[in-house]
Backbone as a ProteinNet text record, in pm:
[ID]
protein_1_A
[PRIMARY]
MYRSIKFGGKVPGNPGWTCDTVEIGKGQHTSPDWKGAGWYRFTGEDAVEMPEVSAGNNHCGGRISGYLKSKHPEEPGEQVAATYCFEVVGEPCGTKYTGRVTNCGDYFVYYLKELNCDLRYCGTASTTKPEKSNEDFSPLLPFAQMMPFANPFLG
[TERTIARY]
3041.9	2941.8	2860.5	2770.2	2680.9	2653.3	2592.2	2558.9	2396.5	2326.4	2180.6	2126.4	2036.7	1994.9	1952.9	1926.7	1897.3	2019.6	2157.1	2262.8	2303.5	2368.6	2418.8	2560.2	2600	2698	2842	2934.5	3015.9	3068.3	3105.7	3138.9	3220.6	3142.3	3204.5	3373.6	3479.8	3586.3	3658.1	3591.3	3692.7	3668.6	3761.5	3783.5	3736.5	3722.2	3693.1	3576.6	3557.6	3450.9	3500.4	3421.1	3436.3	3375.3	3473.5	3430.3	3441.8	3367	3393.9	3494.6	3637.8	3733.4	3873	3956.8	4080.2	4169.1	4122.9	4236.9	4129.1	4227.7	4172.5	4261.2	4206.8	4275.8	4293.1	4325.9	4342.7	4228.8	4203.4	4068.6	3992.3	4003.4	3945.3	3960.9	3865.4	3881.9	3829.9	3891.2	3826.8	3719.5	3642.2	3504.3	3540.4	3546.1	3611.3	3573.4	3415.3	3382.9	3433.5	3482.9	3490.1	3618.5	3629.6	3732.9	3782.7	3716.9	3747.3	3599.3	3602.6	3504.3	3468.1	3340.5	3306.9	3172.8	3143.7	2983.9	2989.2	2891	2854.3	2700.3	2685.4	2556.1	2550.8	2449.1	2421	2371.7	2440.3	2401.1	2348.8	2271.8	2247.2	2092	2065.6	1914.9	1855.8	1917.2	1890.7	1912.7	1969.3	2060	2037.9	1932.6	1938.9	1924.3	1881.3	1910.2	1961.7	1987.7	1965	1872	1823	1722	1717.5	1563.7	1530.6	1535	1532	1515.8	1618.6	1691.3	1803.3	1736.5	1847.4	1820	1840.6	1911.9	1950	2106.1	2195.2	2335.2	2367.7	2452.6	2507.7	2423.9	2448.6	2357.1	2464.1	2421	2486.8	2634.7	2658.5	2840.9	2871.9	2865.1	2931.8	2851.7	2933.8	2867.6	2773.6	2773.3	2692.4	2672.8	2540.9	2476.2	2425.4	2463.9	2421.5	2294.2	2235	2099	2083.1	1986.9	1975.2	1859.2	1863.1	1805.5	1705.9	1749	1652.6	1628.3	1524.7	1419.5	1521.9	1505.7	1547.3	1481.9	1565.5	1493.1	1416.7	1311.4	1182.8	1200	1247	1245.7	1374.4	1403.9	1485.7	1590.6	1710.9	1798	1825.2	1757.6	1732.1	1854.6	1914.5	2016.1	1970.2	2009.9	1966.6	2059.6	2080	2165.4	2132.7	2216.7	2170.8	2255.1	2177.1	2246.6	2228.1	2331.5	2370.8	2367.8	2277.1	2312.2	2326.2	2377.1	2416.7	2374.9	2313.4	2278.8	2390.6	2379.7	2520.3	2459.2	2455.4	2422	2277.5	2188.8	2033.9	2013.5	2092.5	2076.4	2042	1917.6	1897.4	2018.9	2050.8	2149.9	2258.6	2297.2	2429.4	2541.9	2547.6	2671.5	2628.5	2647.1	2612.4	2715.8	2667.4	2774.9	2693.4	2751.4	2654.5	2693.6	2640.6	2657.4	2530.4	2554.1	2453.9	2398.2	2249.6	2192.3	2138.4	2152.1	2132.5	2000.4	1902.9	1811.5	1850.3	1886.8	1946	1810.7	1683.5	1595.7	1539.7	1634.6	1622.3	1691.9	1780.1	1864	1891.8	1961.8	2016.6	2173.6	2225.5	2395	2404.5	2506.2	2526.2	2656.3	2665.8	2804.4	2844	2926.6	2976.1	3087.7	3105.7	3232.6	3291.6	3432.7	3519.4	3440.6	3432.3	3364.9	3469.5	3454.5	3502.1	3463.2	3583.9	3533.4	3462.7	3361.3	3302.6	3173.9	3179.1	3065.8	3057.1	2964.2	2929.7	2808.3	2802	2650	2593.9	2450.9	2362.7	2311.3	2235.9	2122.3	2026.9	1901.1	1800.2	1734	1643.1	1571.9	1473.4	1446.4	1327.8	1364.9	1306.2	1295.1	1177	1109.1	1032.1	1085.9	1029	1106.3	1144.2	1271.6	1320.9	1293.1	1284.4	1261.6	1365.6	1358.1	1464.6	1505.8	1600.2	1631.6	1798.6	1801.9	1890.1	1987.5	1911.5	1955.2	2103	2161.9	2293	2262.3	2254.5	2235	2311.4	2275.5	2372	2438.6	2563.8	2669	2592.8	2503.7	2459.6	2354	2271.9	2191.3	2242.8	2159.1	2207.7	2292.6	2352.1	2432.8	2419.9	2479.1	2476	2602.2	2625.9	2764.5	2751.2	2844.1	2862.2	2976.6	2929.6	3069.7	3053	3194	3211.7	3170.6	3070	3013.6	3020.5	3081.5	3067.6	2943.6	2936.1	2790	2752.9	2662.8	2648	2572.4	2526.8	2441.6	2578	2688.3	2773.9	2861.7	2856.1	2913.8	3034.8
4461.5	4368.1	4271.9	4210	4090.5	4171.7	4294.7	4376.1	4338	4293.2	4263.7	4154.6	4194.4	4085.6	3938.8	3955.1	3826.4	3733.4	3811.3	3743.1	3641.5	3521.6	3439.3	3535.3	3451.2	3456.6	3488.7	3390.5	3432.1	3455	3569.5	3611.8	3505.5	3473.6	3346	3403.5	3307.1	3357.5	3368.4	3411.6	3435	3318.9	3230.3	3179.7	3204.2	3346.3	3364.3	3475.3	3523	3618.1	3782.3	3842.3	3981.7	4087.6	4189.3	4263	4435.4	4496.9	4657.9	4695.2	4670.4	4718	4715.1	4776.7	4775	4693.4	4678.5	4597.9	4443.8	4348.3	4231.3	4113.9	4013.1	3927.8	3769.6	3662.6	3561.8	3515	3474.1	3375	3519.8	3616.5	3760.8	3853.7	3904.1	3986.9	4144.9	4241.5	4378.6	4367.8	4392.6	4427.8	4489.5	4429.3	4524.9	4674.2	4681.3	4855.5	4904.8	4868.4	4954.7	5055.4	5141.1	5275.3	5328.5	5242.1	5327.3	5423.6	5481.7	5532.8	5644.9	5698.4	5822.6	5780.9	5892.3	5869.3	5779.2	5688.1	5601.5	5597.2	5573	5537.8	5386.3	5344.7	5170.5	5206.8	5114.6	5135.1	4972.4	4963.7	4816.1	4788.3	4709.8	4720.3	4607.8	4566.7	4474.7	4539.9	4663.3	4719.6	4876.5	4971.3	5100.6	5180	5081.7	5170.2	5035.6	5076.4	5029.2	4936.2	4840.4	4822.8	4834.5	4878.6	4911.3	4810.2	4677.3	4563.3	4486.7	4375.5	4248.7	4171.4	4137.7	4042.5	3896.7	3871.4	3785	3774	3680.7	3642.5	3591.6	3582.1	3520.2	3568.2	3696.2	3776.1	3878	3943.8	4050.1	4016.5	3903.9	3867.4	3867	3839.7	3875.7	3772.9	3762.7	3661.6	3761.3	3866.3	3930.3	4076.6	4039.8	4143.2	4293.3	4405	4549	4577.6	4686.2	4747.3	4882.8	4967.7	5092.1	5067.4	5127.6	5092.2	5183.6	5332.9	5442.2	5421.7	5527	5554.3	5659.5	5612.6	5695.4	5820.9	5964.2	6072.2	6103.2	6168.3	6186.5	6279.7	6396.5	6491.9	6525	6581.9	6591.3	6707.2	6658.7	6772.8	6726.5	6657.3	6632.6	6515.1	6546.9	6481.3	6409.5	6294	6267.1	6179.4	6169	6042.3	5932.5	5850.8	5723	5621.4	5499.8	5400.3	5258	5208.4	5102.4	4952.1	4863.9	4779.9	4661.5	4556.9	4396.6	4286.5	4191.7	4085.2	3981.7	3987.8	3887.7	3795.1	3670.7	3591.8	3605.7	3617.6	3632.4	3772.3	3855.6	3975	4081.4	4132.5	4217	4320.2	4390.5	4510.3	4450.6	4347.1	4284.5	4371.9	4455.6	4502.8	4672.8	4771.8	4935.4	4987	5107.9	5167.1	5302.4	5413.3	5546.6	5596.7	5691.3	5743.6	5853.5	5891.5	5967	5900.7	5962.1	5930.6	6049.5	6090.6	6242.1	6167.1	6227.8	6210.3	6307.4	6241.1	6325.2	6324.9	6318.4	6303.5	6186.9	6145.4	6008.7	5888.4	5929.3	5803.1	5859.2	5777.5	5832.5	5787.4	5861.7	5855.7	5832.2	5721.8	5709.5	5758.2	5774.2	5811.3	5679.7	5598.7	5473.4	5448.7	5394	5375	5244	5239.6	5111.1	5040.1	4888.8	4750.1	4677.5	4593.7	4474.3	4368.4	4278.7	4174.9	4081.8	4036.2	3984.1	4062.2	4214.3	4267.2	4328.9	4352.8	4423.3	4479.7	4618.7	4671.3	4614.6	4609.4	4562	4632.6	4598.4	4693.8	4595.2	4690.7	4624	4702.6	4652.2	4724.7	4826.4	4800.6	4900.2	4878.1	4958.1	4978	4872	4809.2	4699.7	4581.4	4537.3	4415.7	4303.9	4259.7	4174.4	4028.4	3978.6	3805.7	3730.2	3649.4	3607.8	3473.6	3422.2	3301.2	3240	3095.7	3047.4	2970.7	3023.1	2983.6	3055.4	2965.6	3012.7	3067.8	3155.6	3258.1	3243.5	3223.9	3227	3369.5	3363.9	3460.7	3534.9	3467	3519.2	3630.6	3627.6	3745.6	3886.7	3950	4079.2	4145.8	4202.7	4230.3	4397.5	4415.5	4537.9	4562.7	4711.9	4764.6	4877.1	4925.8	5068.4	5152.7	5279.2	5365.9	5473.5	5523.8	5631.8	5748.4	5846.8	5954.6	6067.9	6189.4	6305.3	6367.6	6405.9	6458	6609.4	6616.4	6754.8	6865.1	6791.2	6870.5	6911.3	6852.2	6922.8	7041	7142.7	7291.8	7271.8
-11815.6	-11892	-11778	-11863.4	-11810.5	-11663.8	-11641.6	-11519.4	-11496.3	-11581.2	-11587.8	-11473.6	-11440.7	-11312.5	-11375.1	-11518.5	-11608.4	-11603.8	-11599.5	-11597.3	-11450.2	-11515.5	-11345.1	-11319.9	-11232.7	-11152.6	-11193.7	-11279.5	-11330.2	-11465.5	-11534.2	-11651.4	-11735.1	-11848.1	-11946.3	-11951.6	-11967.4	-11985.5	-11861.8	-11758.5	-11625.8	-11533.3	-11477.4	-11399.1	-11249.2	-11221.5	-11106.9	-11089.6	-10995.5	-10972.8	-11008.3	-11088.6	-11123	-10991.7	-10954.3	-10870.3	-10918.2	-10827.8	-10874.5	-10781.5	-10789.8	-10708.6	-10803.7	-10782.5	-10858	-10747.1	-10626.4	-10528.7	-10548	-10582.3	-10619.9	-10551.1	-10520.9	-10456.8	-10558.9	-10521.5	-10594.1	-10649.1	-10767.2	-10826.7	-10825	-10827	-10815.9	-10977.2	-11014.5	-11139	-11114.2	-11158.3	-11169.4	-11311.1	-11272.7	-11403.6	-11493.1	-11605.3	-11677	-11727.4	-11682.1	-11714.3	-11596.9	-11466.5	-11347	-11384	-11360.2	-11350.5	-11236.1	-11105	-10968.3	-10943.1	-10821.1	-10791.4	-10901.8	-10886.9	-10974.5	-11046	-11109.3	-11190.9	-11306.1	-11279.4	-11392.5	-11452.6	-11559.2	-11626.8	-11686.8	-11628.7	-11701.5	-11866.2	-11947.8	-12093.4	-12113.4	-12212.7	-12254.8	-12231.8	-12342.6	-12337.2	-12204.6	-12140	-12003.3	-11902.3	-11908.5	-11778.5	-11809.5	-11757.1	-11805.6	-11680.3	-11540.6	-11438.7	-11324.7	-11211.8	-11080.6	-11024.9	-10982.2	-10943.1	-10803.1	-10761.9	-10621.9	-10519.6	-10543.7	-10469.3	-10497.8	-10412.7	-10428.7	-10537.3	-10619.9	-10738.8	-10678.5	-10547.7	-10487.8	-10529.1	-10487.1	-10514.9	-10641.7	-10646.8	-10801.3	-10930.1	-10926.1	-11026.7	-11102.6	-11207.9	-11252.2	-11268.9	-11290	-11324	-11193.6	-11065.9	-10979.9	-10877.2	-10739.7	-10650.1	-10565.7	-10519.5	-10435.1	-10498.9	-10549.3	-10643.4	-10541.7	-10600.7	-10523.4	-10604.2	-10510.5	-10547.1	-10494.6	-10532.2	-10457.9	-10377.5	-10261.8	-10134	-10162.8	-10170	-10156.1	-10305.3	-10314.2	-10453.5	-10544.2	-10685.8	-10779.7	-10761	-10790.2	-10795.7	-10896.4	-10901.6	-10966.4	-11068.1	-11044	-11151.5	-11195.4	-11349.5	-11406.8	-11374.4	-11302	-11256.5	-11091.6	-11048.3	-10904	-10882.9	-10795.3	-10716.9	-10590.4	-10534.6	-10405.4	-10356.2	-10223.6	-10127.8	-10129.5	-10211.9	-10220.8	-10105	-10088.6	-10024.1	-10096.7	-10117.7	-10216.7	-10129.4	-10139.7	-10071.6	-10114.3	-10053.4	-10095.9	-10019.6	-10047.4	-9944.2	-9941.7	-9802.2	-9723.3	-9655.8	-9657.1	-9573.2	-9525.8	-9614.1	-9591	-9525.9	-9518.2	-9491.3	-9610.9	-9642.3	-9754.5	-9817.1	-9676.7	-9688.3	-9580.2	-9578.2	-9501.6	-9524.1	-9621.4	-9675.6	-9758.6	-9714.6	-9780.6	-9785.8	-9893.9	-9912	-9929.3	-9935.9	-9954	-10125.2	-10173.1	-10264.5	-10307.3	-10453.6	-10475.9	-10627.1	-10634.4	-10799.1	-10834.1	-10967	-11045.2	-11145.6	-11150.6	-11264.4	-11377.4	-11472.8	-11617.6	-11703.1	-11691.8	-11755.1	-11826.7	-11935.7	-11997.1	-11943.2	-11837.1	-11780.2	-11650	-11572.5	-11428.2	-11432.9	-11320.5	-11318.7	-11184.7	-11130.7	-11004.2	-10959.8	-10839.6	-10796.3	-10706.1	-10765.3	-10709.8	-10653.2	-10538.5	-10459	-10505.3	-10432.1	-10461	-10359.9	-10394.9	-10317.5	-10283.4	-10164.3	-10145.6	-10240	-10287.1	-10341.2	-10272.7	-10286.5	-10413.1	-10437	-10434.8	-10438.2	-10585.6	-10656.6	-10800.6	-10807.6	-10883.5	-10869.5	-10982.5	-10965.5	-11081.9	-11156.3	-11269.7	-11336	-11393.9	-11410.8	-11495.4	-11580.3	-11641.9	-11760.3	-11677.8	-11557.1	-11491.7	-11346.6	-11262.5	-11117.5	-11072.3	-11167.1	-11108.9	-11026.6	-10946.9	-10881.9	-10973.6	-10973.8	-11059.6	-11014.8	-11117.9	-11084.3	-11026.2	-10940.9	-10929.4	-10964.6	-11008.5	-11106.7	-11060	-11041.7	-11031	-11176.9	-11281.8	-11388.5	-11438	-11485.9	-11558.6	-11710.5	-11722.6	-11865.4	-11938.9	-12085.4	-12183.1	-12216	-12254.3	-12241.9	-12423.5	-12484	-12584.3	-12589.3	-12467.1	-12416.7	-12458.6	-12479	-12462.3	-12317.9	-12323.8	-12205.7	-12158.9	-12009	-12009.7	-11966.3	-11963.8	-11889.2	-11838.8	-11756.2	-11688.6	-11771.4	-11764.7	-11847.2	-11753.7	-11728.6	-11628.7	-11722.3	-11618.9	-11678.5	-11598.8	-11693.3	-11635	-11615.1	-11460.9	-11428.5	-11488.1	-11596.8	-11612.4	-11505.5	-11393.1	-11278.8	-11164.9	-11175.8	-11083.7	-11136	-11045.9	-11106.1	-11067.6
[MASK]
+++++++++++++++++++++++++++++++++++++++++++++++++++++++++++++++++++++++++++++++++++++++++++++++++++++++++++++++++++++++++++++++++++++++++++++++++++++++++++

């Protein structure tokens, strides 16, 4: 939930940061839609795919927001290697992880790995450059979530 680049840092009702990991520390919480490493699809009107540029920190319901540094595959059925980056201390790709992205025609699925806290994968309505904002958005905005997904293109 709250994965959209339009949403600020902390998820309402959570006293700490949410992270895409099952190993958490004090003051940190596992993202409610995170089920461990695997294939995920972004769902929700504000986040249908991963952005290809950084939204900056304190977005998407986490402290350090992740984005796809590589390009999305263009052809349906095409799968590409992916680099997921996290802006750390002013470095746009200060922390990075590898994975895969598959074009399923009407949507993309992403192979995502466990992250260190306070990192969280981000979503957007399109891969166009997101507008950065330091506003704390209302939880009444439409939210986005990720769901685990069985990739139909894997044999």
